[in-house]
Short mmCIF file of C-alpha atoms in Angstrom, two decimals:
data_model
loop_
_atom_site.label_atom_id
_atom_site.label_comp_id
_atom_site.label_asym_id
_atom_site.label_seq_id
_atom_site.Cartn_x
_atom_site.Cartn_y
_atom_site.Cartn_z
CA MET C 1 -2.73 10.72 13.89
CA TRP C 2 -2.35 14.49 13.82
CA THR C 3 0.11 15.57 11.16
CA ARG C 4 2.36 18.61 11.15
CA SER C 5 -0.05 20.33 8.77
CA GLY C 6 -2.74 20.18 11.46
CA ASN C 7 -4.83 17.69 9.53
CA LEU C 8 -5.84 14.26 10.79
CA ILE C 9 -5.09 10.85 9.25
CA VAL C 10 -7.82 8.26 9.81
CA VAL C 11 -8.18 4.56 8.99
CA LEU C 12 -11.07 3.66 6.70
CA HIS C 13 -12.92 0.39 7.29
CA ARG C 14 -16.49 -0.63 6.53
CA PRO C 15 -18.34 -2.85 9.02
CA ARG C 16 -17.65 -6.50 8.18
CA GLY C 17 -15.39 -5.37 5.36
CA ARG C 18 -12.09 -7.08 4.61
CA SER C 19 -10.14 -4.11 3.30
CA PHE C 20 -8.80 -0.90 4.80
CA GLY C 21 -7.72 2.53 3.64
CA TYR C 22 -6.54 5.94 4.84
CA ALA C 23 -7.98 9.42 4.44
CA VAL C 24 -7.07 12.96 5.46
CA TYR C 25 -9.58 15.05 7.42
CA SER C 26 -9.47 18.68 8.51
CA PRO C 27 -9.90 19.54 12.21
CA SER C 28 -13.51 20.50 11.43
CA GLY C 29 -14.24 17.04 10.02
CA THR C 30 -14.08 17.77 6.28
CA ARG C 31 -12.65 14.95 4.24
CA LEU C 32 -9.77 16.43 2.26
CA ALA C 33 -8.20 13.46 0.48
CA THR C 34 -8.18 9.68 0.19
CA LEU C 35 -4.67 8.26 0.51
CA ALA C 36 -5.27 4.57 -0.11
CA THR C 37 -8.05 2.00 -0.39
CA GLY C 38 -8.34 -1.75 -0.84
CA LEU C 39 -5.55 -2.61 1.61
CA THR C 40 -5.38 -6.08 3.09
CA VAL C 41 -4.74 -6.44 6.81
CA PRO C 42 -1.02 -7.34 6.39
CA VAL C 43 -0.45 -4.27 4.18
CA ALA C 44 -2.46 -1.97 6.46
CA ASP C 45 -0.42 -3.17 9.44
CA GLN C 46 2.71 -1.63 7.90
CA ARG C 47 1.97 1.95 8.76
CA VAL C 48 4.07 4.21 10.98
CA ASP C 49 3.04 7.32 12.88
CA ASP C 50 6.23 9.41 12.97
CA LEU C 51 5.05 11.72 15.72
CA GLY C 52 8.36 13.56 16.00
CA ALA C 53 8.24 14.65 12.36
CA GLY C 54 4.45 14.80 12.16
CA THR C 55 4.37 12.51 9.13
CA PHE C 56 2.46 9.34 8.33
CA TRP C 57 4.12 6.46 6.45
CA TYR C 58 2.19 3.65 4.77
CA LEU C 59 2.20 1.05 2.02
CA THR C 60 -0.20 1.36 -0.90
CA ALA C 61 -2.07 -1.57 -2.43
CA GLY C 62 0.73 -1.70 -5.04
CA ARG C 63 3.25 -1.93 -2.17
CA ASN C 64 4.77 1.45 -2.77
CA LEU C 65 6.04 3.24 0.33
CA ALA C 66 4.34 6.61 0.73
CA ARG C 67 4.63 9.53 3.14
CA THR C 68 2.31 12.43 3.91
CA ASP C 69 2.36 15.44 6.20
CA GLY C 70 -1.41 15.81 5.89
CA THR C 71 -1.16 18.16 2.92
CA ALA C 72 1.42 16.83 0.46
CA THR C 73 1.80 13.11 -0.25
CA ARG C 74 4.82 11.53 -1.93
CA ILE C 75 5.71 8.02 -3.10
CA ILE C 76 9.15 7.38 -1.60
CA ALA C 77 10.04 3.97 -3.03
CA SER C 78 8.72 0.90 -4.82
CA THR C 79 9.37 -2.14 -2.65
CA GLY C 80 9.28 -4.35 -5.74
CA ALA C 81 11.95 -2.26 -7.49
CA LEU C 82 14.11 -2.71 -4.39
CA GLY C 83 13.91 -6.47 -4.87
CA LEU C 84 11.57 -7.12 -1.94
CA THR C 85 8.78 -9.57 -2.70
CA GLY C 86 5.85 -10.04 -0.37
CA ILE C 87 4.98 -7.42 2.23
CA PRO C 88 8.02 -5.83 3.90
CA GLU C 89 8.00 -4.58 7.46
CA VAL C 90 8.30 -0.79 7.59
CA GLY C 91 10.20 1.02 10.34
CA ILE C 92 11.44 4.57 10.89
CA LEU C 93 14.73 5.03 12.74
CA ARG C 94 16.50 8.03 14.23
CA GLY C 95 17.08 10.80 11.73
CA GLY C 96 14.24 9.58 9.55
CA LEU C 97 16.07 6.58 8.12
CA ILE C 98 13.66 4.01 6.71
CA GLN C 99 13.99 0.28 7.25
CA LEU C 100 12.29 -2.18 4.92
CA LEU C 101 12.64 -5.73 6.22
CA SER C 102 11.71 -8.59 3.89
CA GLY C 103 8.93 -10.76 5.22
CA SER C 104 10.92 -13.99 5.18
CA TRP C 105 14.22 -12.27 6.21
CA ARG C 106 15.91 -14.09 3.31
CA GLN C 107 15.95 -10.95 1.18
CA GLY C 108 17.50 -9.02 4.03
CA LYS C 109 16.91 -5.40 4.91
CA VAL C 110 17.04 -2.20 2.91
CA PHE C 111 17.76 1.16 4.53
CA LEU C 112 16.73 4.37 2.76
CA TYR C 113 17.24 8.05 3.40
CA PRO C 114 13.98 9.96 4.04
CA ASP C 115 13.88 11.01 0.36
CA GLY C 116 14.11 7.39 -0.84
CA ARG C 117 17.81 7.27 -1.77
CA MET C 118 19.62 4.06 -0.88
CA TYR C 119 21.51 4.18 2.44
CA ALA C 120 22.60 0.53 2.72
CA ARG C 121 21.46 -3.00 1.99
CA ILE C 122 21.94 -5.93 4.36
CA PRO C 123 21.89 -9.36 2.73
CA GLY C 124 19.56 -12.01 4.05
CA PRO C 125 21.10 -14.04 6.88
CA ARG C 126 21.83 -17.74 6.43
CA GLY C 127 21.19 -20.60 8.81
CA ASP C 128 18.72 -21.14 11.64
CA LEU C 129 17.83 -17.74 13.12
CA ALA C 130 15.88 -16.64 16.18
CA GLY C 131 16.22 -12.89 15.64
CA PHE C 132 17.22 -10.35 13.01
CA GLY C 133 16.49 -6.87 14.29
CA VAL C 134 16.67 -4.55 17.34
CA LEU C 135 17.92 -1.59 15.31
CA SER C 136 19.58 1.61 16.44
CA ALA C 137 20.69 4.52 14.24
CA SER C 138 23.59 6.68 15.40
CA PRO C 139 23.41 10.47 15.57
CA GLU C 140 23.64 12.21 12.19
CA ARG C 141 22.79 8.90 10.47
CA ARG C 142 26.42 7.80 10.34
CA ALA C 143 25.72 4.12 11.05
CA VAL C 144 23.01 1.60 11.94
CA ALA C 145 23.52 -1.25 14.42
CA TYR C 146 21.50 -4.45 14.50
CA ILE C 147 21.56 -7.83 16.25
CA LEU C 148 21.49 -11.28 14.70
CA THR C 149 20.65 -14.18 17.05
CA ARG C 150 20.86 -17.89 16.22
CA TYR C 151 18.77 -20.68 17.71
CA ARG C 152 21.64 -23.02 18.50
CA GLY C 153 23.19 -21.83 21.73
CA GLY C 154 21.35 -18.52 21.53
CA ASN C 155 24.54 -16.83 20.35
CA SER C 156 24.18 -13.25 19.15
CA ALA C 157 26.26 -10.82 17.16
CA VAL C 158 26.04 -7.04 16.83
CA PHE C 159 26.68 -5.68 13.34
CA VAL C 160 27.23 -2.11 12.22
CA VAL C 161 26.51 -0.92 8.69
CA ARG C 162 27.49 2.46 7.23
CA PRO C 163 26.20 4.15 4.06
CA GLY C 164 27.16 2.15 1.00
CA SER C 165 29.19 -0.39 3.01
CA ALA C 166 28.79 -4.02 3.98
CA PRO C 167 27.90 -4.88 7.61
CA VAL C 168 30.80 -5.42 10.02
CA ALA C 169 30.55 -7.58 13.17
CA VAL C 170 31.66 -5.55 16.19
CA TYR C 171 30.54 -7.83 19.04
CA ARG C 172 29.74 -11.52 19.49
CA THR C 173 28.65 -13.50 22.52
CA ASP C 174 30.62 -16.59 23.54
CA ARG C 175 29.08 -20.04 23.39
CA GLY C 176 26.20 -20.31 25.80
CA ALA C 177 25.41 -16.61 25.22
CA ARG C 178 27.94 -15.41 27.79
CA PRO C 179 29.12 -11.92 26.79
CA ALA C 180 32.56 -11.56 25.26
CA LEU C 181 34.75 -8.49 25.62
CA PHE C 182 33.60 -5.59 23.49
CA PRO C 183 36.37 -4.93 20.95
CA ARG C 184 37.88 -1.52 20.37
CA TRP C 185 36.70 0.46 17.40
CA PRO C 186 39.34 0.74 14.66
CA GLY C 187 41.71 3.63 15.24
CA THR C 188 40.72 4.36 18.84
CA GLY C 189 44.10 3.85 20.48
CA PRO C 190 46.47 1.06 21.52
CA GLY C 191 45.25 -2.37 20.55
CA CYS C 192 42.96 -1.12 17.80
CA CYS C 193 42.40 -3.43 14.89
CA THR C 194 40.88 -3.61 11.43
CA PRO C 195 37.20 -4.58 11.03
CA ARG C 196 38.25 -7.99 9.70
CA THR C 197 40.51 -8.88 12.65
CA GLN C 198 38.01 -7.27 14.97
CA ALA C 199 35.27 -9.66 13.85
CA ALA C 200 37.65 -12.64 14.13
CA ARG C 201 38.56 -11.82 17.72
CA CYS C 202 35.02 -11.62 19.03
#
């Protein structure tokens, strides 16, 4: 991808080789830097081209999350220090929020600010699950919404998590996956309710 510095990120791979890497090249074809080498396919798959910001996100062989603009490269977080074993799935949301999803889902998700500070942590879901994703960040990074879907009945729930807070259920489907009424947000007028009663109603 082309970065905001004007330099190009390329994937390194030798014919019949089993490992991958990344390097930075100038527009004229000069190799400027090597970002990573010795990456397995699952690690190399967790790279993100953030075209809006012109930055490239990737995991190193040590499973550190790194970011580069084609000139400066920075380690943003250690996935191991965040309590994520295995290879987490990397995603970039609106406003540059980072999602790290544990491979088995059982360790949940971690959301970070672009500089690596903790935004929120979602515990791993329990029970038989069909889905744990479909994320959307609100403007100005005030909240993140996600959907949790269970196998039995296909019932789904929408949760909202805010910085430093636990997730709150704001919408659930009825049995048989028929939509229920969308509850009012707390404090939005007559009939408003607290997050706890809101989740119980849905």
